[in-house]
Amino acid sequence: MSFKVFDKWELGDVKIEDRGLLNYICLDEILVPHTLGRHVKRQFAKSRVSIVERLINKIMRTKRNSGKKNKAYNMVRDAFDIINKRSKQNPLQILIKAVENTAPREETTRIKYGGIGYQVAVDIAPQRRVDLALGFITRGTMQSSFKSRKSIAECLADEVLFASEYDTKSFAIQKKEEKERIARSAH
């Protein structure tokens, strides 16, 4: 018996093209994306949590939705329906493409040498790339839905679709390019 995400979307035909993120985007079949925080105590265990649940958890971390997992679950489910209506594709594949497009490859870190601080460009670990991508997508969603007539589900669908198409209207794409531009200038 195979489970479908939200009883609608198959995981079998979803492909991850970015080989660096292959081990960090989990596409396990689960009935309900809710692990009850079992992964919290073990290092790197969140890479075995479904990407859909990680998106739900990121949405749940904002001020208005703090701790409201059922509300965040419904938002993501509705956004997936909107994505499917607009693109006629599996929304999980669109989400994976959006995460791949918005995951930055370089960032800067501060190094002190001889009492002077320098900004140095460093490569980003794959786990952090996925975390940053999901964070950019949810921040863009919350900013576009604030004081707007659109629902959060519509804004999430817009953000994910724009990010999957590498459209510069996406907040997440803008943040990724900004982070990489700063890293390039620190070389």
mmCIF file with all atom_site columns, C-alpha atoms in Angstrom:
data_model
loop_
_atom_site.group_PDB
_atom_site.id
_atom_site.type_symbol
_atom_site.label_atom_id
_atom_site.label_alt_id
_atom_site.label_comp_id
_atom_site.label_asym_id
_atom_site.label_entity_id
_atom_site.label_seq_id
_atom_site.pdbx_PDB_ins_code
_atom_site.Cartn_x
_atom_site.Cartn_y
_atom_site.Cartn_z
_atom_site.occupancy
_atom_site.B_iso_or_equiv
_atom_site.pdbx_formal_charge
_atom_site.auth_seq_id
_atom_site.auth_comp_id
_atom_site.auth_asym_id
_atom_site.auth_atom_id
_atom_site.pdbx_PDB_model_num
ATOM 1   C CA . MET A 1 1   ? 0.000  0.000  0.000   1.00 0.00 ? 1   MET A CA 1
ATOM 2   C CA . SER A 1 2   ? 1.459  3.345  -0.983  1.00 0.00 ? 2   SER A CA 1
ATOM 3   C CA . PHE A 1 3   ? 0.515  6.590  0.724   1.00 0.00 ? 3   PHE A CA 1
ATOM 4   C CA . LYS A 1 4   ? -0.090 9.828  -1.096  1.00 0.00 ? 4   LYS A CA 1
ATOM 5   C CA . VAL A 1 5   ? 0.689  13.240 0.321   1.00 0.00 ? 5   VAL A CA 1
ATOM 6   C CA . PHE A 1 6   ? -2.632 14.854 1.315   1.00 0.00 ? 6   PHE A CA 1
ATOM 7   C CA . ASP A 1 7   ? -4.310 11.747 -0.237  1.00 0.00 ? 7   ASP A CA 1
ATOM 8   C CA . LYS A 1 8   ? -3.758 13.266 -3.702  1.00 0.00 ? 8   LYS A CA 1
ATOM 9   C CA . TRP A 1 9   ? -0.131 13.528 -4.761  1.00 0.00 ? 9   TRP A CA 1
ATOM 10  C CA . GLU A 1 10  ? 2.122  10.610 -5.717  1.00 0.00 ? 10  GLU A CA 1
ATOM 11  C CA . LEU A 1 11  ? 5.771  10.662 -4.674  1.00 0.00 ? 11  LEU A CA 1
ATOM 12  C CA . GLY A 1 12  ? 6.932  8.054  -7.174  1.00 0.00 ? 12  GLY A CA 1
ATOM 13  C CA . ASP A 1 13  ? 7.370  10.371 -10.156 1.00 0.00 ? 13  ASP A CA 1
ATOM 14  C CA . VAL A 1 14  ? 9.074  13.215 -8.237  1.00 0.00 ? 14  VAL A CA 1
ATOM 15  C CA . LYS A 1 15  ? 12.728 13.718 -9.198  1.00 0.00 ? 15  LYS A CA 1
ATOM 16  C CA . ILE A 1 16  ? 15.468 15.681 -7.444  1.00 0.00 ? 16  ILE A CA 1
ATOM 17  C CA . GLU A 1 17  ? 17.862 17.114 -10.019 1.00 0.00 ? 17  GLU A CA 1
ATOM 18  C CA . ASP A 1 18  ? 20.358 18.848 -7.703  1.00 0.00 ? 18  ASP A CA 1
ATOM 19  C CA . ARG A 1 19  ? 22.656 16.002 -6.672  1.00 0.00 ? 19  ARG A CA 1
ATOM 20  C CA . GLY A 1 20  ? 24.004 17.964 -3.686  1.00 0.00 ? 20  GLY A CA 1
ATOM 21  C CA . LEU A 1 21  ? 20.541 18.091 -2.132  1.00 0.00 ? 21  LEU A CA 1
ATOM 22  C CA . LEU A 1 22  ? 19.612 14.483 -2.943  1.00 0.00 ? 22  LEU A CA 1
ATOM 23  C CA . ASN A 1 23  ? 20.330 13.127 0.558   1.00 0.00 ? 23  ASN A CA 1
ATOM 24  C CA . TYR A 1 24  ? 18.770 16.119 2.329   1.00 0.00 ? 24  TYR A CA 1
ATOM 25  C CA . ILE A 1 25  ? 15.351 16.309 0.684   1.00 0.00 ? 25  ILE A CA 1
ATOM 26  C CA . CYS A 1 26  ? 13.263 13.454 2.049   1.00 0.00 ? 26  CYS A CA 1
ATOM 27  C CA . LEU A 1 27  ? 10.509 12.072 -0.143  1.00 0.00 ? 27  LEU A CA 1
ATOM 28  C CA . ASP A 1 28  ? 9.412  9.166  2.067   1.00 0.00 ? 28  ASP A CA 1
ATOM 29  C CA . GLU A 1 29  ? 5.799  8.116  1.797   1.00 0.00 ? 29  GLU A CA 1
ATOM 30  C CA . ILE A 1 30  ? 3.923  9.137  4.934   1.00 0.00 ? 30  ILE A CA 1
ATOM 31  C CA . LEU A 1 31  ? 0.253  9.195  5.775   1.00 0.00 ? 31  LEU A CA 1
ATOM 32  C CA . VAL A 1 32  ? 0.281  12.415 7.812   1.00 0.00 ? 32  VAL A CA 1
ATOM 33  C CA . PRO A 1 33  ? 3.265  14.824 7.743   1.00 0.00 ? 33  PRO A CA 1
ATOM 34  C CA . HIS A 1 34  ? 3.614  15.023 11.517  1.00 0.00 ? 34  HIS A CA 1
ATOM 35  C CA . THR A 1 35  ? 6.585  13.349 13.255  1.00 0.00 ? 35  THR A CA 1
ATOM 36  C CA . LEU A 1 36  ? 5.930  14.953 16.653  1.00 0.00 ? 36  LEU A CA 1
ATOM 37  C CA . GLY A 1 37  ? 9.497  16.271 16.865  1.00 0.00 ? 37  GLY A CA 1
ATOM 38  C CA . ARG A 1 38  ? 11.144 12.845 17.055  1.00 0.00 ? 38  ARG A CA 1
ATOM 39  C CA . HIS A 1 39  ? 14.083 14.100 15.033  1.00 0.00 ? 39  HIS A CA 1
ATOM 40  C CA . VAL A 1 40  ? 14.970 17.023 17.307  1.00 0.00 ? 40  VAL A CA 1
ATOM 41  C CA . LYS A 1 41  ? 17.456 15.299 19.608  1.00 0.00 ? 41  LYS A CA 1
ATOM 42  C CA . ARG A 1 42  ? 19.606 13.682 16.902  1.00 0.00 ? 42  ARG A CA 1
ATOM 43  C CA . GLN A 1 43  ? 22.002 15.670 14.763  1.00 0.00 ? 43  GLN A CA 1
ATOM 44  C CA . PHE A 1 44  ? 21.181 15.681 11.022  1.00 0.00 ? 44  PHE A CA 1
ATOM 45  C CA . ALA A 1 45  ? 17.983 13.682 11.655  1.00 0.00 ? 45  ALA A CA 1
ATOM 46  C CA . LYS A 1 46  ? 15.815 16.404 10.135  1.00 0.00 ? 46  LYS A CA 1
ATOM 47  C CA . SER A 1 47  ? 17.114 15.328 6.720   1.00 0.00 ? 47  SER A CA 1
ATOM 48  C CA . ARG A 1 48  ? 14.910 12.232 7.188   1.00 0.00 ? 48  ARG A CA 1
ATOM 49  C CA . VAL A 1 49  ? 11.791 14.358 7.769   1.00 0.00 ? 49  VAL A CA 1
ATOM 50  C CA . SER A 1 50  ? 9.487  14.786 4.784   1.00 0.00 ? 50  SER A CA 1
ATOM 51  C CA . ILE A 1 51  ? 10.073 17.995 2.811   1.00 0.00 ? 51  ILE A CA 1
ATOM 52  C CA . VAL A 1 52  ? 6.347  18.758 3.077   1.00 0.00 ? 52  VAL A CA 1
ATOM 53  C CA . GLU A 1 53  ? 6.474  18.544 6.863   1.00 0.00 ? 53  GLU A CA 1
ATOM 54  C CA . ARG A 1 54  ? 9.563  20.743 6.933   1.00 0.00 ? 54  ARG A CA 1
ATOM 55  C CA . LEU A 1 55  ? 7.672  23.353 4.899   1.00 0.00 ? 55  LEU A CA 1
ATOM 56  C CA . ILE A 1 56  ? 4.723  23.097 7.296   1.00 0.00 ? 56  ILE A CA 1
ATOM 57  C CA . ASN A 1 57  ? 7.079  23.508 10.261  1.00 0.00 ? 57  ASN A CA 1
ATOM 58  C CA . LYS A 1 58  ? 8.695  26.598 8.709   1.00 0.00 ? 58  LYS A CA 1
ATOM 59  C CA . ILE A 1 59  ? 5.285  28.194 8.171   1.00 0.00 ? 59  ILE A CA 1
ATOM 60  C CA . MET A 1 60  ? 4.397  27.366 11.757  1.00 0.00 ? 60  MET A CA 1
ATOM 61  C CA . ARG A 1 61  ? 7.416  29.298 13.077  1.00 0.00 ? 61  ARG A CA 1
ATOM 62  C CA . THR A 1 62  ? 6.097  32.732 12.148  1.00 0.00 ? 62  THR A CA 1
ATOM 63  C CA . LYS A 1 63  ? 4.494  34.976 14.745  1.00 0.00 ? 63  LYS A CA 1
ATOM 64  C CA . ARG A 1 64  ? 0.850  34.585 13.736  1.00 0.00 ? 64  ARG A CA 1
ATOM 65  C CA . ASN A 1 65  ? 1.007  30.812 13.190  1.00 0.00 ? 65  ASN A CA 1
ATOM 66  C CA . SER A 1 66  ? 3.300  29.886 16.045  1.00 0.00 ? 66  SER A CA 1
ATOM 67  C CA . GLY A 1 67  ? 2.462  26.367 17.186  1.00 0.00 ? 67  GLY A CA 1
ATOM 68  C CA . LYS A 1 68  ? -0.625 26.032 14.971  1.00 0.00 ? 68  LYS A CA 1
ATOM 69  C CA . LYS A 1 69  ? 0.342  22.942 12.990  1.00 0.00 ? 69  LYS A CA 1
ATOM 70  C CA . ASN A 1 70  ? -3.181 22.131 11.817  1.00 0.00 ? 70  ASN A CA 1
ATOM 71  C CA . LYS A 1 71  ? -3.546 25.644 10.388  1.00 0.00 ? 71  LYS A CA 1
ATOM 72  C CA . ALA A 1 72  ? -0.180 25.398 8.630   1.00 0.00 ? 72  ALA A CA 1
ATOM 73  C CA . TYR A 1 73  ? -1.101 21.917 7.330   1.00 0.00 ? 73  TYR A CA 1
ATOM 74  C CA . ASN A 1 74  ? -4.295 23.304 5.783   1.00 0.00 ? 74  ASN A CA 1
ATOM 75  C CA . MET A 1 75  ? -2.397 26.227 4.230   1.00 0.00 ? 75  MET A CA 1
ATOM 76  C CA . VAL A 1 76  ? 0.097  23.927 2.515   1.00 0.00 ? 76  VAL A CA 1
ATOM 77  C CA . ARG A 1 77  ? -2.646 21.538 1.377   1.00 0.00 ? 77  ARG A CA 1
ATOM 78  C CA . ASP A 1 78  ? -4.642 24.417 -0.151  1.00 0.00 ? 78  ASP A CA 1
ATOM 79  C CA . ALA A 1 79  ? -1.497 25.853 -1.748  1.00 0.00 ? 79  ALA A CA 1
ATOM 80  C CA . PHE A 1 80  ? -0.755 22.469 -3.351  1.00 0.00 ? 80  PHE A CA 1
ATOM 81  C CA . ASP A 1 81  ? -4.282 22.430 -4.825  1.00 0.00 ? 81  ASP A CA 1
ATOM 82  C CA . ILE A 1 82  ? -3.765 25.936 -6.250  1.00 0.00 ? 82  ILE A CA 1
ATOM 83  C CA . ILE A 1 83  ? -0.357 24.958 -7.683  1.00 0.00 ? 83  ILE A CA 1
ATOM 84  C CA . ASN A 1 84  ? -1.894 21.909 -9.351  1.00 0.00 ? 84  ASN A CA 1
ATOM 85  C CA . LYS A 1 85  ? -4.730 23.978 -10.875 1.00 0.00 ? 85  LYS A CA 1
ATOM 86  C CA . ARG A 1 86  ? -2.332 26.579 -12.269 1.00 0.00 ? 86  ARG A CA 1
ATOM 87  C CA . SER A 1 87  ? 0.495  24.373 -13.524 1.00 0.00 ? 87  SER A CA 1
ATOM 88  C CA . LYS A 1 88  ? -1.272 21.032 -14.176 1.00 0.00 ? 88  LYS A CA 1
ATOM 89  C CA . GLN A 1 89  ? 1.765  19.304 -12.587 1.00 0.00 ? 89  GLN A CA 1
ATOM 90  C CA . ASN A 1 90  ? 2.478  17.449 -9.370  1.00 0.00 ? 90  ASN A CA 1
ATOM 91  C CA . PRO A 1 91  ? 2.896  20.194 -6.714  1.00 0.00 ? 91  PRO A CA 1
ATOM 92  C CA . LEU A 1 92  ? 5.573  18.132 -4.953  1.00 0.00 ? 92  LEU A CA 1
ATOM 93  C CA . GLN A 1 93  ? 7.749  18.326 -8.070  1.00 0.00 ? 93  GLN A CA 1
ATOM 94  C CA . ILE A 1 94  ? 7.138  22.091 -8.228  1.00 0.00 ? 94  ILE A CA 1
ATOM 95  C CA . LEU A 1 95  ? 8.112  22.420 -4.536  1.00 0.00 ? 95  LEU A CA 1
ATOM 96  C CA . ILE A 1 96  ? 11.325 20.410 -5.085  1.00 0.00 ? 96  ILE A CA 1
ATOM 97  C CA . LYS A 1 97  ? 12.214 22.581 -8.102  1.00 0.00 ? 97  LYS A CA 1
ATOM 98  C CA . ALA A 1 98  ? 11.546 25.727 -6.019  1.00 0.00 ? 98  ALA A CA 1
ATOM 99  C CA . VAL A 1 99  ? 13.806 24.474 -3.203  1.00 0.00 ? 99  VAL A CA 1
ATOM 100 C CA . GLU A 1 100 ? 16.554 23.615 -5.706  1.00 0.00 ? 100 GLU A CA 1
ATOM 101 C CA . ASN A 1 101 ? 16.304 27.061 -7.334  1.00 0.00 ? 101 ASN A CA 1
ATOM 102 C CA . THR A 1 102 ? 16.281 29.031 -4.070  1.00 0.00 ? 102 THR A CA 1
ATOM 103 C CA . ALA A 1 103 ? 19.012 27.133 -2.202  1.00 0.00 ? 103 ALA A CA 1
ATOM 104 C CA . PRO A 1 104 ? 22.093 29.399 -2.197  1.00 0.00 ? 104 PRO A CA 1
ATOM 105 C CA . ARG A 1 105 ? 25.500 27.818 -2.845  1.00 0.00 ? 105 ARG A CA 1
ATOM 106 C CA . GLU A 1 106 ? 27.729 30.399 -1.129  1.00 0.00 ? 106 GLU A CA 1
ATOM 107 C CA . GLU A 1 107 ? 27.504 32.795 1.782   1.00 0.00 ? 107 GLU A CA 1
ATOM 108 C CA . THR A 1 108 ? 29.897 34.836 3.875   1.00 0.00 ? 108 THR A CA 1
ATOM 109 C CA . THR A 1 109 ? 31.268 34.265 7.319   1.00 0.00 ? 109 THR A CA 1
ATOM 110 C CA . ARG A 1 110 ? 33.229 36.580 9.570   1.00 0.00 ? 110 ARG A CA 1
ATOM 111 C CA . ILE A 1 111 ? 36.815 35.635 10.386  1.00 0.00 ? 111 ILE A CA 1
ATOM 112 C CA . LYS A 1 112 ? 39.005 37.547 12.837  1.00 0.00 ? 112 LYS A CA 1
ATOM 113 C CA . TYR A 1 113 ? 42.668 37.596 11.990  1.00 0.00 ? 113 TYR A CA 1
ATOM 114 C CA . GLY A 1 114 ? 45.085 39.817 13.894  1.00 0.00 ? 114 GLY A CA 1
ATOM 115 C CA . GLY A 1 115 ? 42.271 41.731 15.572  1.00 0.00 ? 115 GLY A CA 1
ATOM 116 C CA . ILE A 1 116 ? 40.656 42.654 12.260  1.00 0.00 ? 116 ILE A CA 1
ATOM 117 C CA . GLY A 1 117 ? 37.412 41.065 11.021  1.00 0.00 ? 117 GLY A CA 1
ATOM 118 C CA . TYR A 1 118 ? 37.111 39.901 7.420   1.00 0.00 ? 118 TYR A CA 1
ATOM 119 C CA . GLN A 1 119 ? 34.150 38.664 5.432   1.00 0.00 ? 119 GLN A CA 1
ATOM 120 C CA . VAL A 1 120 ? 35.121 35.422 3.682   1.00 0.00 ? 120 VAL A CA 1
ATOM 121 C CA . ALA A 1 121 ? 33.031 33.500 1.134   1.00 0.00 ? 121 ALA A CA 1
ATOM 122 C CA . VAL A 1 122 ? 32.334 29.876 2.095   1.00 0.00 ? 122 VAL A CA 1
ATOM 123 C CA . ASP A 1 123 ? 30.347 27.049 0.532   1.00 0.00 ? 123 ASP A CA 1
ATOM 124 C CA . ILE A 1 124 ? 27.084 26.198 2.270   1.00 0.00 ? 124 ILE A CA 1
ATOM 125 C CA . ALA A 1 125 ? 26.362 22.710 3.609   1.00 0.00 ? 125 ALA A CA 1
ATOM 126 C CA . PRO A 1 126 ? 23.461 20.967 1.824   1.00 0.00 ? 126 PRO A CA 1
ATOM 127 C CA . GLN A 1 127 ? 21.350 20.762 4.988   1.00 0.00 ? 127 GLN A CA 1
ATOM 128 C CA . ARG A 1 128 ? 21.676 24.523 5.484   1.00 0.00 ? 128 ARG A CA 1
ATOM 129 C CA . ARG A 1 129 ? 20.897 25.121 1.788   1.00 0.00 ? 129 ARG A CA 1
ATOM 130 C CA . VAL A 1 130 ? 17.539 23.351 2.184   1.00 0.00 ? 130 VAL A CA 1
ATOM 131 C CA . ASP A 1 131 ? 16.833 25.204 5.452   1.00 0.00 ? 131 ASP A CA 1
ATOM 132 C CA . LEU A 1 132 ? 17.616 28.579 3.873   1.00 0.00 ? 132 LEU A CA 1
ATOM 133 C CA . ALA A 1 133 ? 15.500 27.807 0.803   1.00 0.00 ? 133 ALA A CA 1
ATOM 134 C CA . LEU A 1 134 ? 12.460 26.827 2.885   1.00 0.00 ? 134 LEU A CA 1
ATOM 135 C CA . GLY A 1 135 ? 12.995 29.877 5.101   1.00 0.00 ? 135 GLY A CA 1
ATOM 136 C CA . PHE A 1 136 ? 13.175 32.234 2.108   1.00 0.00 ? 136 PHE A CA 1
ATOM 137 C CA . ILE A 1 137 ? 9.999  30.730 0.618   1.00 0.00 ? 137 ILE A CA 1
ATOM 138 C CA . THR A 1 138 ? 8.029  31.078 3.855   1.00 0.00 ? 138 THR A CA 1
ATOM 139 C CA . ARG A 1 139 ? 9.313  34.601 4.579   1.00 0.00 ? 139 ARG A CA 1
ATOM 140 C CA . GLY A 1 140 ? 8.310  35.679 1.087   1.00 0.00 ? 140 GLY A CA 1
ATOM 141 C CA . THR A 1 141 ? 4.899  34.109 1.597   1.00 0.00 ? 141 THR A CA 1
ATOM 142 C CA . MET A 1 142 ? 4.294  35.890 4.881   1.00 0.00 ? 142 MET A CA 1
ATOM 143 C CA . GLN A 1 143 ? 5.468  39.249 3.531   1.00 0.00 ? 143 GLN A CA 1
ATOM 144 C CA . SER A 1 144 ? 3.243  39.055 0.461   1.00 0.00 ? 144 SER A CA 1
ATOM 145 C CA . SER A 1 145 ? 0.189  37.978 2.472   1.00 0.00 ? 145 SER A CA 1
ATOM 146 C CA . PHE A 1 146 ? 0.570  40.721 5.086   1.00 0.00 ? 146 PHE A CA 1
ATOM 147 C CA . LYS A 1 147 ? -2.101 43.428 4.578   1.00 0.00 ? 147 LYS A CA 1
ATOM 148 C CA . SER A 1 148 ? -3.229 41.714 1.390   1.00 0.00 ? 148 SER A CA 1
ATOM 149 C CA . ARG A 1 149 ? -6.571 40.378 0.210   1.00 0.00 ? 149 ARG A CA 1
ATOM 150 C CA . LYS A 1 150 ? -4.916 37.142 -0.894  1.00 0.00 ? 150 LYS A CA 1
ATOM 151 C CA . SER A 1 151 ? -4.969 34.182 1.456   1.00 0.00 ? 151 SER A CA 1
ATOM 152 C CA . ILE A 1 152 ? -1.699 32.743 2.746   1.00 0.00 ? 152 ILE A CA 1
ATOM 153 C CA . ALA A 1 153 ? -2.302 29.616 0.646   1.00 0.00 ? 153 ALA A CA 1
ATOM 154 C CA . GLU A 1 154 ? -2.523 31.725 -2.531  1.00 0.00 ? 154 GLU A CA 1
ATOM 155 C CA . CYS A 1 155 ? 0.628  33.641 -1.585  1.00 0.00 ? 155 CYS A CA 1
ATOM 156 C CA . LEU A 1 156 ? 2.476  30.370 -0.852  1.00 0.00 ? 156 LEU A CA 1
ATOM 157 C CA . ALA A 1 157 ? 1.364  28.961 -4.200  1.00 0.00 ? 157 ALA A CA 1
ATOM 158 C CA . ASP A 1 158 ? 2.566  32.141 -5.976  1.00 0.00 ? 158 ASP A CA 1
ATOM 159 C CA . GLU A 1 159 ? 5.920  32.067 -4.186  1.00 0.00 ? 159 GLU A CA 1
ATOM 160 C CA . VAL A 1 160 ? 6.530  28.380 -4.923  1.00 0.00 ? 160 VAL A CA 1
ATOM 161 C CA . LEU A 1 161 ? 5.499  28.738 -8.586  1.00 0.00 ? 161 LEU A CA 1
ATOM 162 C CA . PHE A 1 162 ? 7.670  31.837 -9.110  1.00 0.00 ? 162 PHE A CA 1
ATOM 163 C CA . ALA A 1 163 ? 10.614 30.171 -7.383  1.00 0.00 ? 163 ALA A CA 1
ATOM 164 C CA . SER A 1 164 ? 10.249 26.988 -9.435  1.00 0.00 ? 164 SER A CA 1
ATOM 165 C CA . GLU A 1 165 ? 10.345 29.055 -12.642 1.00 0.00 ? 165 GLU A CA 1
ATOM 166 C CA . TYR A 1 166 ? 13.324 31.118 -11.349 1.00 0.00 ? 166 TYR A CA 1
ATOM 167 C CA . ASP A 1 167 ? 11.236 34.258 -11.690 1.00 0.00 ? 167 ASP A CA 1
ATOM 168 C CA . THR A 1 168 ? 12.704 37.368 -10.058 1.00 0.00 ? 168 THR A CA 1
ATOM 169 C CA . LYS A 1 169 ? 9.232  38.260 -8.703  1.00 0.00 ? 169 LYS A CA 1
ATOM 170 C CA . SER A 1 170 ? 9.928  35.606 -6.076  1.00 0.00 ? 170 SER A CA 1
ATOM 171 C CA . PHE A 1 171 ? 11.212 36.913 -2.740  1.00 0.00 ? 171 PHE A CA 1
ATOM 172 C CA . ALA A 1 172 ? 13.178 33.670 -2.269  1.00 0.00 ? 172 ALA A CA 1
ATOM 173 C CA . ILE A 1 173 ? 15.023 34.072 -5.576  1.00 0.00 ? 173 ILE A CA 1
ATOM 174 C CA . GLN A 1 174 ? 15.872 37.681 -4.701  1.00 0.00 ? 174 GLN A CA 1
ATOM 175 C CA . LYS A 1 175 ? 17.269 36.633 -1.293  1.00 0.00 ? 175 LYS A CA 1
ATOM 176 C CA . LYS A 1 176 ? 19.309 33.801 -2.839  1.00 0.00 ? 176 LYS A CA 1
ATOM 177 C CA . GLU A 1 177 ? 20.830 36.124 -5.441  1.00 0.00 ? 177 GLU A CA 1
ATOM 178 C CA . GLU A 1 178 ? 21.546 38.752 -2.780  1.00 0.00 ? 178 GLU A CA 1
ATOM 179 C CA . LYS A 1 179 ? 23.329 36.208 -0.551  1.00 0.00 ? 179 LYS A CA 1
ATOM 180 C CA . GLU A 1 180 ? 25.415 34.878 -3.472  1.00 0.00 ? 180 GLU A CA 1
ATOM 181 C CA . ARG A 1 181 ? 26.229 38.407 -4.703  1.00 0.00 ? 181 ARG A CA 1
ATOM 182 C CA . ILE A 1 182 ? 27.552 39.348 -1.247  1.00 0.00 ? 182 ILE A CA 1
ATOM 183 C CA . ALA A 1 183 ? 29.630 36.153 -1.193  1.00 0.00 ? 183 ALA A CA 1
ATOM 184 C CA . ARG A 1 184 ? 31.072 36.925 -4.653  1.00 0.00 ? 184 ARG A CA 1
ATOM 185 C CA . SER A 1 185 ? 32.106 40.394 -3.508  1.00 0.00 ? 185 SER A CA 1
ATOM 186 C CA . ALA A 1 186 ? 33.927 38.870 -0.498  1.00 0.00 ? 186 ALA A CA 1
ATOM 187 C CA . HIS A 1 187 ? 36.278 36.777 -2.673  1.00 0.00 ? 187 HIS A CA 1
#
